[in-house]
Every structure is written in C-alpha cells, then in structure tokens.
Tab-separated table of C-alpha atoms in Angstrom:
chain	number	residue	atom	x	y	z
A	26	MET	CA	335.151	40.613	310.619
A	27	GLU	CA	333.783	38.541	307.942
A	28	GLU	CA	331.948	41.218	305.924
A	29	LEU	CA	334.952	43.617	305.691
A	30	PHE	CA	337.107	40.996	304.699
A	31	GLN	CA	334.027	40.235	301.903
A	32	ASN	CA	334.052	43.951	301.235
A	33	VAL	CA	338.097	43.910	300.945
A	34	LEU	CA	337.811	41.364	298.635
A	35	THR	CA	335.012	42.548	296.390
A	36	GLN	CA	337.350	46.023	296.002
A	37	VAL	CA	340.505	44.112	295.328
A	38	ALA	CA	338.389	42.329	292.555
A	39	GLU	CA	337.232	44.929	291.122
A	40	GLN	CA	340.575	46.544	290.598
A	41	PHE	CA	341.880	43.724	289.156
A	42	SER	CA	339.221	43.733	286.860
A	43	ARG	CA	339.621	47.230	286.144
A	44	ALA	CA	343.222	46.950	285.442
A	45	PHE	CA	342.348	44.508	282.927
A	46	LYS	CA	339.976	46.397	281.280
A	47	ILE	CA	342.701	48.736	281.475
A	48	ASN	CA	345.140	46.787	279.512
A	49	GLU	CA	342.610	45.096	277.184
A	50	LEU	CA	341.457	49.237	276.240
A	51	LYS	CA	345.145	49.998	275.631
A	52	THR	CA	345.348	46.823	273.478
A	53	GLU	CA	342.435	48.111	271.817
A	54	VAL	CA	343.288	51.786	271.539
A	55	SER	CA	347.222	50.656	269.894
A	56	ASN	CA	345.817	48.182	267.429
A	57	ARG	CA	343.277	51.112	266.317
A	58	LEU	CA	346.138	53.202	266.122
A	59	ALA	CA	348.018	50.512	263.933
A	60	MET	CA	345.614	50.508	261.801
A	61	LEU	CA	344.996	54.203	261.682
A	62	GLU	CA	348.574	54.911	260.769
A	63	LYS	CA	348.371	51.579	257.790
A	64	ARG	CA	345.602	53.327	256.654
A	65	VAL	CA	346.719	56.519	256.251
A	66	GLU	CA	350.318	55.639	254.728
A	67	LEU	CA	347.902	53.141	252.258
A	68	GLU	CA	345.647	56.510	251.731
A	69	GLY	CA	349.004	58.427	250.973
A	70	MET	CA	350.195	56.147	248.798
A	71	LYS	CA	346.954	56.480	246.589
A	72	VAL	CA	347.361	60.443	246.739
A	73	VAL	CA	351.271	59.788	245.454
A	74	GLU	CA	349.128	57.313	242.686
A	75	ILE	CA	346.624	59.675	242.039
A	76	ASP	CA	348.988	62.617	241.855
A	77	LYS	CA	351.175	60.717	239.176
A	78	CYS	CA	348.407	59.604	237.024
A	79	ARG	CA	347.171	63.423	237.055
A	80	ASN	CA	350.456	64.258	235.952
A	81	ASP	CA	350.750	61.817	233.327
A	82	ILE	CA	347.431	62.527	232.083
A	83	ARG	CA	348.519	66.414	231.745
A	84	ASN	CA	352.051	65.183	229.936
A	85	LEU	CA	349.681	63.054	227.452
A	86	ARG	CA	347.312	65.847	227.409
A	87	GLU	CA	350.187	68.474	226.323
A	88	GLU	CA	352.094	65.972	223.860
A	89	MET	CA	348.627	64.973	222.033
A	90	ILE	CA	348.040	68.951	221.553
A	91	SER	CA	351.807	68.990	220.500
A	92	ARG	CA	351.445	66.841	217.790
A	93	ASN	CA	348.209	68.134	216.478
A	94	HIS	CA	349.250	71.753	216.378
A	95	ARG	CA	352.500	69.977	214.564
A	96	TYR	CA	351.091	67.511	212.430
A	97	CYS	CA	347.384	68.273	212.195
A	98	SER	CA	345.787	68.486	208.663
A	99	PHE	CA	345.872	71.651	207.146
A	100	LEU	CA	342.187	71.063	205.879
A	101	GLU	CA	341.572	71.959	209.341
A	102	ASP	CA	343.078	74.993	209.428
A	103	ASN	CA	340.658	77.167	207.155
A	104	LYS	CA	342.099	80.751	208.317
A	105	LYS	CA	345.345	80.036	206.305
A	106	LEU	CA	343.534	78.889	203.327
A	107	THR	CA	341.047	81.827	203.287
A	108	PRO	CA	341.935	84.020	200.587
A	109	ARG	CA	342.915	87.720	201.284
A	110	ARG	CA	340.466	89.746	199.578
A	111	ASP	CA	342.611	92.937	200.284
A	112	VAL	CA	345.345	92.172	198.177
A	113	PRO	CA	344.782	94.993	195.255
A	114	SER	CA	345.052	97.815	198.164
A	115	TYR	CA	348.199	96.503	199.549
A	116	PRO	CA	351.520	98.567	198.494
A	117	LYS	CA	353.114	97.291	195.674
A	118	TYR	CA	357.215	96.878	195.739
A	119	MET	CA	358.857	98.488	192.948
A	120	LEU	CA	361.748	96.121	191.871
A	121	SER	CA	364.689	98.053	190.777
A	122	GLN	CA	366.686	97.187	187.464
A	123	GLN	CA	369.308	95.988	189.424
A	124	THR	CA	367.187	93.508	191.397
A	125	ILE	CA	365.248	92.567	188.024
A	126	GLU	CA	368.640	91.758	186.393
A	127	ALA	CA	370.208	89.889	189.177
A	128	LEU	CA	366.873	87.260	189.866
A	129	LYS	CA	368.098	85.416	186.433
A	130	LYS	CA	371.428	84.621	187.778
A	131	PRO	CA	372.539	81.991	190.551
A	132	ALA	CA	374.528	83.772	192.887
A	133	PHE	CA	371.573	85.993	193.347
A	134	ASP	CA	371.807	87.220	197.042
A	135	VAL	CA	368.203	85.847	198.832
A	136	TRP	CA	369.308	87.357	202.368
A	137	LEU	CA	368.507	90.491	200.567
A	138	TRP	CA	365.507	91.399	202.614
A	139	GLU	CA	364.489	90.662	206.484
A	140	PRO	CA	361.713	88.062	207.179
A	141	ASN	CA	359.116	90.860	207.057
A	142	GLU	CA	359.925	92.004	204.091
A	143	VAL	CA	357.493	89.815	202.698
A	144	ARG	CA	356.402	92.050	200.134
A	145	SER	CA	359.691	92.518	198.194
A	146	MET	CA	359.444	88.242	197.919
A	147	LEU	CA	356.766	88.159	196.609
A	148	SER	CA	356.831	90.970	194.329
A	149	CYS	CA	360.027	89.288	193.129
A	150	LEU	CA	357.729	85.758	192.507
A	151	GLU	CA	355.301	87.990	190.919
A	152	HIS	CA	357.806	89.260	188.651
A	153	MET	CA	358.705	86.251	187.655
A	154	TYR	CA	355.629	85.135	186.395
A	155	HIS	CA	354.620	87.978	184.458
A	156	ASP	CA	358.519	88.010	182.648
A	157	LEU	CA	358.251	84.170	181.599
A	158	GLY	CA	354.756	85.101	179.700
A	159	LEU	CA	352.816	83.054	181.684
A	160	VAL	CA	350.349	85.147	183.304
A	161	LYS	CA	349.634	86.538	179.474
A	162	ASP	CA	349.814	83.085	177.939
A	163	PHE	CA	347.634	81.493	180.535
A	164	ASN	CA	345.260	84.164	180.986
A	165	ILE	CA	345.921	84.142	184.739
A	166	ASN	CA	344.072	86.724	186.887
A	167	PRO	CA	346.956	89.071	188.148
A	168	ILE	CA	344.656	89.713	191.218
A	169	THR	CA	344.496	86.220	191.319
A	170	LEU	CA	348.253	85.257	191.142
A	171	LYS	CA	349.052	87.986	194.054
A	172	ARG	CA	346.219	86.464	196.279
A	173	TRP	CA	347.422	82.711	195.388
A	174	LEU	CA	351.476	84.025	196.749
A	175	LEU	CA	349.857	85.342	199.694
A	176	CYS	CA	348.223	82.105	200.664
A	177	ILE	CA	351.149	80.292	199.959
A	178	HIS	CA	353.155	82.230	202.116
A	179	ASP	CA	350.514	81.861	205.007
A	180	ASN	CA	351.416	78.013	204.477
A	181	TYR	CA	354.492	78.086	205.022
A	182	ARG	CA	355.719	77.398	208.627
A	183	ASN	CA	358.164	79.356	210.341
A	184	ASN	CA	360.806	76.425	210.212
A	185	PRO	CA	364.908	77.315	210.598
A	186	PHE	CA	365.058	76.384	206.921
A	187	HIS	CA	362.124	74.978	205.351
A	188	ASN	CA	360.281	78.271	205.271
A	189	PHE	CA	358.885	80.577	202.760
A	190	ARG	CA	362.574	81.768	202.277
A	191	HIS	CA	363.600	78.551	201.439
A	192	CYS	CA	360.493	78.796	198.829
A	193	PHE	CA	361.916	81.949	197.554
A	194	CYS	CA	365.162	80.910	197.086
A	195	VAL	CA	364.361	77.224	195.252
A	196	THR	CA	361.816	78.923	192.930
A	197	GLN	CA	364.690	82.332	192.227
A	198	MET	CA	367.163	79.033	191.342
A	199	MET	CA	364.605	77.521	189.189
A	200	TYR	CA	363.780	80.866	187.384
A	201	SER	CA	367.563	81.575	186.531
A	202	MET	CA	368.061	77.887	185.411
A	203	ILE	CA	365.122	78.848	182.852
A	204	CYS	CA	367.345	82.138	181.962
A	205	LEU	CA	370.139	80.446	182.064
A	206	CYS	CA	369.658	77.485	179.985
A	207	SER	CA	367.398	79.059	177.402
A	208	LEU	CA	364.704	76.282	178.714
A	209	GLN	CA	361.847	78.703	177.169
A	210	GLU	CA	363.567	77.616	173.266
A	211	LYS	CA	362.882	73.811	174.417
A	212	PHE	CA	360.266	73.156	176.571
A	213	THR	CA	356.733	74.086	176.390
A	214	GLN	CA	355.205	76.957	178.054
A	215	VAL	CA	353.153	74.271	180.141
A	216	ASP	CA	356.111	72.738	181.382
A	217	ILE	CA	357.632	75.919	182.453
A	218	LEU	CA	354.408	76.979	184.368
A	219	ILE	CA	354.597	73.353	185.949
A	220	LEU	CA	358.339	74.082	186.768
A	221	MET	CA	357.727	77.434	188.128
A	222	THR	CA	354.357	76.003	190.246
A	223	ALA	CA	356.243	72.778	191.956
A	224	ALA	CA	359.082	74.800	193.154
A	225	VAL	CA	356.704	77.712	194.717
A	226	CYS	CA	354.495	74.818	196.168
A	227	HIS	CA	357.151	72.278	197.039
A	228	ASP	CA	357.503	72.491	200.581
A	229	LEU	CA	354.166	73.668	201.765
A	230	ASP	CA	353.204	73.190	205.552
A	231	HIS	CA	356.550	71.294	206.006
A	232	PRO	CA	356.356	70.469	209.984
A	233	GLY	CA	360.256	70.912	210.464
A	234	TYR	CA	360.897	67.166	210.894
A	235	ASN	CA	361.818	64.872	208.320
A	236	ASN	CA	359.912	61.759	206.729
A	237	THR	CA	362.645	59.722	208.735
A	238	TYR	CA	361.104	60.931	211.603
A	239	GLN	CA	357.620	60.880	210.164
A	240	VAL	CA	357.895	57.092	210.002
A	241	ASN	CA	359.579	56.325	213.103
A	242	ALA	CA	357.000	58.039	215.082
A	243	ARG	CA	354.532	57.162	213.393
A	244	THR	CA	352.842	60.009	213.062
A	245	GLU	CA	349.645	61.286	211.248
A	246	LEU	CA	351.131	62.201	207.950
A	247	ALA	CA	353.119	58.787	208.046
A	248	VAL	CA	349.997	56.815	209.028
A	249	ARG	CA	348.003	58.684	206.192
A	250	TYR	CA	350.922	58.133	203.304
A	251	ASN	CA	351.688	54.785	204.095
A	252	ASP	CA	355.202	55.493	204.965
A	253	LEU	CA	355.824	56.649	201.283
A	254	SER	CA	356.897	60.204	201.115
A	255	PRO	CA	354.294	61.494	203.763
A	256	LEU	CA	355.905	65.205	203.762
A	257	GLU	CA	355.960	65.260	199.681
A	258	ASN	CA	352.242	64.195	199.565
A	259	HIS	CA	351.538	66.543	202.163
A	260	HIS	CA	353.194	68.955	200.121
A	261	CYS	CA	351.130	68.449	197.035
A	262	ALA	CA	347.787	67.959	198.947
A	263	VAL	CA	348.453	71.681	200.586
A	264	ALA	CA	348.932	72.913	197.503
A	265	PHE	CA	345.757	71.537	195.697
A	266	GLN	CA	343.594	72.602	198.084
A	267	ILE	CA	344.599	76.295	197.730
A	268	PHE	CA	344.086	75.767	193.892
A	269	SER	CA	340.844	74.588	194.955
A	270	GLN	CA	339.781	77.991	196.515
A	271	PRO	CA	338.256	79.735	193.567
A	272	ASP	CA	340.053	83.196	194.559
A	273	CYS	CA	343.567	81.593	194.439
A	274	ASN	CA	342.940	79.255	191.604
A	275	ILE	CA	345.457	80.832	188.573
A	276	PHE	CA	344.265	77.806	186.784
A	277	SER	CA	340.680	78.572	186.773
A	278	HIS	CA	340.811	79.109	182.728
A	279	PHE	CA	342.572	76.126	182.053
A	280	ASP	CA	339.686	73.438	180.716
A	281	PRO	CA	339.662	69.956	182.594
A	282	GLU	CA	342.109	67.855	180.603
A	283	ALA	CA	344.538	70.587	180.571
A	284	PHE	CA	344.363	71.105	184.494
A	285	LYS	CA	344.618	67.561	184.736
A	286	GLN	CA	348.141	67.721	182.897
A	287	ILE	CA	348.895	70.537	185.327
A	288	ARG	CA	348.356	68.684	188.098
A	289	GLN	CA	349.873	65.678	187.330
A	290	GLY	CA	353.179	67.533	186.231
A	291	THR	CA	353.605	69.246	189.372
A	292	ILE	CA	352.684	66.406	191.547
A	293	THR	CA	355.390	64.320	189.555
A	294	LEU	CA	358.048	67.071	190.685
A	295	ILE	CA	357.070	67.877	194.093
A	296	LEU	CA	357.096	63.985	194.796
A	297	ALA	CA	360.308	64.190	192.784
A	298	THR	CA	362.134	66.446	196.127
A	299	ASP	CA	362.250	63.208	198.467
A	300	MET	CA	366.048	62.597	199.035
A	301	ALA	CA	365.319	58.884	199.198
A	302	ARG	CA	364.347	58.738	195.415
A	303	HIS	CA	367.342	60.611	194.287
A	304	GLY	CA	369.792	57.340	193.382
A	305	GLU	CA	366.723	56.079	191.460
A	306	ILE	CA	366.251	59.564	189.641
A	307	LEU	CA	369.437	60.256	188.702
A	308	ASP	CA	370.506	56.852	187.176
A	309	SER	CA	367.136	57.188	185.098
A	310	PHE	CA	368.322	60.708	183.604
A	311	LYS	CA	372.132	59.233	183.211
A	312	GLN	CA	370.813	56.305	181.028
A	313	LYS	CA	369.128	59.040	178.721
A	314	VAL	CA	371.495	62.161	178.814
A	315	ASP	CA	373.384	60.996	176.006
A	316	ILE	CA	370.578	60.364	173.779
A	317	PHE	CA	368.443	63.068	174.904
A	318	ASP	CA	365.005	63.419	172.798
A	319	TYR	CA	363.228	66.951	173.717
A	320	THR	CA	359.962	65.239	171.961
A	321	ASP	CA	360.016	62.198	174.352
A	322	GLU	CA	357.814	62.845	177.383
A	323	GLU	CA	359.654	60.315	179.527
A	324	HIS	CA	362.614	62.022	178.471
A	325	VAL	CA	361.329	65.881	179.507
A	326	THR	CA	359.790	64.751	182.959
A	327	CYS	CA	362.609	62.869	184.080
A	328	LEU	CA	364.689	66.082	183.158
A	329	LYS	CA	362.144	68.254	185.185
A	330	MET	CA	362.489	66.232	187.803
A	331	VAL	CA	365.817	66.722	188.201
A	332	LEU	CA	366.058	70.066	187.641
A	333	ILE	CA	363.700	71.065	190.414
A	334	LYS	CA	365.822	68.502	192.152
A	335	CYS	CA	368.882	70.415	191.890
A	336	CYS	CA	367.248	73.474	192.859
A	337	ASP	CA	365.796	72.351	195.885
A	338	ILE	CA	369.303	71.709	197.119
A	339	SER	CA	371.442	74.480	195.323
A	340	ASN	CA	372.564	76.913	198.361
A	341	GLU	CA	376.205	75.976	197.633
A	342	VAL	CA	375.946	77.177	194.443
A	343	ARG	CA	375.471	80.640	195.831
A	344	PRO	CA	378.411	82.310	196.833
A	345	MET	CA	379.783	81.650	200.476
A	346	GLU	CA	378.508	84.699	201.987
A	347	VAL	CA	375.077	83.645	200.976
A	348	ALA	CA	375.428	80.101	201.536
A	349	GLU	CA	376.711	79.768	204.676
A	350	PRO	CA	373.812	81.166	206.319
A	351	TRP	CA	371.774	78.230	205.472
A	352	VAL	CA	373.837	75.600	206.659
A	353	ASP	CA	373.682	77.191	210.062
A	354	CYS	CA	369.610	77.095	209.247
A	355	LEU	CA	369.887	73.439	207.980
A	356	LEU	CA	372.042	72.076	211.415
A	357	GLU	CA	369.750	74.450	213.635
A	358	GLU	CA	366.450	72.156	212.395
A	359	TYR	CA	368.280	68.848	212.231
A	360	PHE	CA	369.616	69.753	215.848
A	361	MET	CA	365.804	70.070	216.702
A	362	GLN	CA	364.717	66.731	215.351
A	363	SER	CA	367.685	65.276	216.861
A	364	ASP	CA	367.042	66.644	220.482
A	365	ARG	CA	363.632	65.595	220.080
A	366	GLU	CA	364.238	61.792	218.546
A	367	LYS	CA	366.769	61.361	221.726
A	368	THR	CA	363.841	62.387	224.066
A	369	GLU	CA	361.175	60.223	222.104
A	370	GLY	CA	363.917	56.963	222.536
A	371	LEU	CA	364.010	57.306	218.326
A	372	PRO	CA	366.773	56.146	216.107
A	373	VAL	CA	369.285	59.278	215.461
A	374	ALA	CA	371.174	60.159	212.217
A	375	PRO	CA	374.785	61.198	213.050
A	376	PHE	CA	374.631	63.838	210.702
A	377	MET	CA	371.608	65.372	212.886
A	378	ASP	CA	373.621	64.864	215.959
A	379	ARG	CA	374.487	67.984	217.676
A	380	GLU	CA	377.397	65.831	219.282
A	381	LYS	CA	378.682	64.432	216.180
A	382	VAL	CA	378.678	66.832	213.362
A	383	THR	CA	380.397	70.289	212.360
A	384	LYS	CA	379.919	72.185	209.138
A	385	PRO	CA	382.675	70.942	207.199
A	386	THR	CA	381.617	67.037	208.212
A	387	ALA	CA	377.846	68.106	207.193
A	388	GLN	CA	379.038	69.737	203.627
A	389	ILE	CA	381.603	67.716	202.120
A	390	GLY	CA	379.825	64.231	201.636
A	391	PHE	CA	376.703	66.057	200.565
A	392	ILE	CA	378.635	67.942	197.669
A	393	LYS	CA	380.943	65.630	196.602
A	394	PHE	CA	378.609	62.806	196.406
A	395	VAL	CA	375.468	64.334	195.681
A	396	LEU	CA	375.406	67.876	194.582
A	397	ILE	CA	378.574	67.839	191.969
A	398	PRO	CA	377.921	64.346	190.358
A	399	MET	CA	374.148	65.790	189.903
A	400	PHE	CA	374.825	69.158	188.527
A	401	GLU	CA	378.017	67.694	186.367
A	402	THR	CA	375.183	64.974	184.705
A	403	VAL	CA	373.158	68.552	184.378
A	404	MET	CA	376.179	69.832	182.484
A	405	LYS	CA	376.154	67.393	179.622
A	406	LEU	CA	372.926	68.592	178.719
A	407	PHE	CA	373.639	72.467	179.408
A	408	PRO	CA	377.240	73.312	179.315
A	409	GLN	CA	377.113	76.836	180.074
A	410	ILE	CA	375.971	76.123	183.832
A	411	GLU	CA	379.537	74.557	184.217
A	412	GLU	CA	380.780	78.780	185.155
A	413	ALA	CA	377.947	79.652	186.802
A	414	MET	CA	376.949	76.466	188.956
A	415	VAL	CA	379.534	74.095	188.812
A	416	GLN	CA	382.461	75.575	188.819
A	417	PRO	CA	380.921	77.083	192.597
A	418	LEU	CA	380.363	74.338	193.397
A	419	ARG	CA	383.810	72.561	193.799
A	420	GLU	CA	385.386	75.654	194.863
A	421	SER	CA	382.960	75.194	197.960
A	422	ARG	CA	383.972	71.692	198.086
A	423	ASP	CA	387.737	72.955	198.824
A	424	ARG	CA	386.794	75.380	201.087
A	425	TYR	CA	385.034	72.814	203.342
A	426	GLU	CA	387.924	70.587	203.397
A	427	GLU	CA	390.172	72.833	203.813
A	428	LEU	CA	388.083	73.837	207.063
A	429	LYS	CA	388.387	70.221	208.250
A	430	GLN	CA	391.564	70.016	208.056
A	431	ILE	CA	391.893	73.287	210.134
A	432	ASP	CA	389.451	71.486	212.059
A	433	ASP	CA	391.414	68.089	212.661
A	434	ALA	CA	394.757	69.785	213.424
A	435	MET	CA	392.631	71.765	216.601
A	436	ASN	CA	391.169	68.316	217.794
A	437	GLU	CA	394.931	66.867	217.342
A	438	VAL	CA	396.633	69.254	219.139
A	439	GLN	CA	393.396	69.622	221.836
A	440	LYS	CA	393.674	65.637	222.093
A	441	LYS	CA	397.456	65.744	222.732
A	442	LYS	CA	397.168	68.523	225.475
A	443	SER	CA	394.571	66.247	227.375
A	444	GLU	CA	396.875	63.018	226.929
A	445	ASN	CA	399.759	65.317	228.745
A	446	LEU	CA	397.433	66.590	231.555
A	447	THR	CA	395.897	62.884	232.161
A	448	ILE	CA	400.111	61.800	232.004
A	449	GLY	CA	400.955	64.873	234.507
A	450	GLY	CA	398.098	63.795	236.994
A	451	LYS	CA	399.218	60.224	237.156
A	452	LYS	CA	402.654	61.136	237.745
A	453	ASN	CA	402.243	64.443	240.348
A	454	GLY	CA	398.963	63.332	241.522
A	455	LEU	CA	397.853	67.025	240.574
A	456	ILE	CA	394.955	66.562	238.398
A	457	ASN	CA	391.288	65.877	240.212
A	458	GLY	CA	388.176	64.707	238.808
A	459	SER	CA	387.045	68.274	237.753
A	460	GLU	CA	389.625	69.093	236.054
A	461	MET	CA	389.759	66.301	233.675
A	462	THR	CA	385.885	67.055	233.486
A	463	ARG	CA	386.861	70.711	232.305
A	464	ALA	CA	389.488	68.807	229.554
A	465	ALA	CA	386.794	66.751	228.521
A	466	MET	CA	384.203	69.766	227.934
A	467	THR	CA	387.092	71.647	226.190
A	468	THR	CA	387.367	69.255	223.407
A	469	LYS	CA	383.647	68.832	223.046
A	470	ARG	CA	382.948	72.114	222.602
A	471	ASN	CA	385.897	71.955	219.693
A	472	ARG	CA	384.251	69.408	218.100
A	473	VAL	CA	380.968	70.667	218.107
A	474	ILE	CA	381.918	73.681	217.144
A	475	TYR	CA	378.635	75.111	214.949
A	476	SER	CA	376.173	74.042	217.370
A	477	PRO	CA	373.259	76.482	217.603
C-alpha cells in the first residue's frame, strides 16, 4: 500500500510538473510570438521607409536630369554647335518680289510659314544680309552665312514664344526699321551689322523661363552670372561660341580690333534686351534725344540699344491678326512658368498667373506704359514711324481697352447672377453645395478666358 501510495504521489507530481512546464512553454511561445510580431512590424516600417527613400531618390534624379536638360550649358551640346557642311546642297527658297517688298514693312506677316518651313525664314534672313550690302561690304562668304543661320536655328529651343520664329520676327522688324528710318544714311555699316546680328542672336538657347525664375530657383545660369541678366549673358555666350566655329564665323575676314568692336557692340545690344534695365535705358535716351548727335558714339550706342528693345517687343506694332497669336504664345509660356513656380514653392508674378490674367489685362498696361512711351520717344528722331508703328500701338491699346470693358461687364453680370443664386438659396434652401461649386467654377471660367 505504501509503495502504491508513493507511486500515485510520484505520478501526481509528474503531472503537476508537466502542467507547469506547459504553462511555461505557453508563456515562452507567447513572448516569442510577440517579439516576432514586433520585429515584423519594425521590418515592415523599414520596408516602407526604404521604399519612400527610393522614391525620393528617384524623384531627385528625375529633377536633376530635368534641370540639366533645361539649364545645361550649350557648351556641352556639341551636336547643336556642329555646323552643317551640306548647306550648299539644300534647295534655295526663291522669294517672290512681293515677299521681298513686304519684308521692309513693319506690318509683315510672320505667320506666313508653318514651323517646318524653316527654309523660307532662313532665306529671308539671308536676303536681308545681302540686301543691306553686309555680305559684299564685309566679304562674308555666302556659304558661311548659310551655315551660320542654320546653326542659329538649331540653337533656338522649341518654346511657345522664345523660339526661332521670334528670332526671325525681331530681325525682320529691325530690317524694316533700318529701311523705314533710312538708318544706313546715319549709321556706319558696322553699326548696321551689329544691329542685325544682335537681333538674330538676342534670345539664343532661351529655356522658356525668365530671369526672375532663374534667380529664385538658383539655376546654373543664375549662379554662373551672379543673378545679373543671366539669360542675356547666356545668349551672348552661345552666340560667340557659334562664331568660334570656323565654318560659322561670318566675321572671319575682320582683323582682331574690328572683331573686338563687333563683339562688344553685339554684347551691349543683347544685354540691353533685359527688361529689368528698361527704365534706365529709356531715361538715358530721353536725355539725349532732343540734342541727338550722330557723331557722338555714346548717343549712337544708346539709340541702338533702344532700337533693339523696340524690335524685341514690337509684336503689337503689327496688324491684329499677326499680333494676337503672339499674345497667346506668350501667355502659354508665362503659364508654364507660373505652374512650375507654384509646384516648387517659388513666388509667382500676377501677370503670369493663369488664375489672374486675361489678354486685355496682360496687354493694356504693357502697351500704355512701356511700348507707346518708348516708340513715341523714338518718333522724335524718326517722325516717319508714327503712321507705320505708333498709330498701330494706339489702336491696339484702344482695342484691348474695349475688350476689357466687355469682360468687366460680363463678370459683373455673372457676379449678380451668383449673388441672386446665393440669396435664393438662403430663402428657399434650394441651392446645395454642388450648385454653389458650379456657380464658382462658371465665374472662374469667365475670368480666365484665355488660359491655354
């Protein structure tokens, strides 16, 4: 009995021991599971963080590539700067007598040709250099002239506004002013060559984003040129990098001193196209215009600066059907910039904001306070431009003021409609949130009627 009792006690003790071990095992397993769950959670967080880091790195790489493509130096792009050696074989575009005569007038239609009809614009530019006697007087090789113009074309980007057609437009206006104002009777041929060449080169490799953006975004160009007219300095640098190619150097027959004069004159004019200097340049010209002296080099340089400024912003001088598409192009480029500025958290100029600007508001102030005062000052020296250039500006101003009045009236009607809807909704409880949203959207559409 005693042995049996001992056996029972032993078995009971073993069962209790086993039960305790099971509990310990359960506790250990639970602890291990908790640790594993925590570890999995931490690892999962690490994976999320790693993915986030990867996305950030990818976005940064894309941004760097984008900026490099947009702001990289032309010096790294040897393809564009390589002159075309097959120029003599391309078929010459024959200009009609009507086109040749029209080229001399400010009203010339620069939209005559499609963008792919580059040959026609190049032939017109070539004709201008021949017609002004520049090719003959400076012994410019006609084949080199062709190669240079092709290389110029290749170094204008496909922007909505600052593109090769704009280059042609500005150069044609310069040519028409030389003819209209008989500048060859007052300037030397070197001055005429500088005026034409600066017009051709004045916006080379323009990235489509203005100086304000360059400075605020701290781009490569802004850093390189210390925030001082970064785009205009860049245009000059591209121009003379092209001239450094022997096959594109239309100045190859100039001695070093003459070339230095051409280079300095061209740089001075291109830098003058920075609108940040508009007031300074125009004020200087106003001080000289009443006592203007063509034998005074400072007076002549100041006049040339004003002339290229006039040509650079002369679209409203042209007939409405020619000028208005340029406004659309300019607003499209402005909106591209302001959208990017909003994305990057940079300041946005109101005249570039698609939410705030319309065609009339964009043009009225510019015509009244920039264009007309400048052209009227030039008119003191050249009264003949009043009919061909100043009067069209006044008509353009009047037309846009009429458009603004129509816009204001439409906006006022829409505002009253919205107010009536709001009052009616409060009284009757009939206007819900979605209807209010539609009313707001309608008002917004009427306001930004010209966004691309």
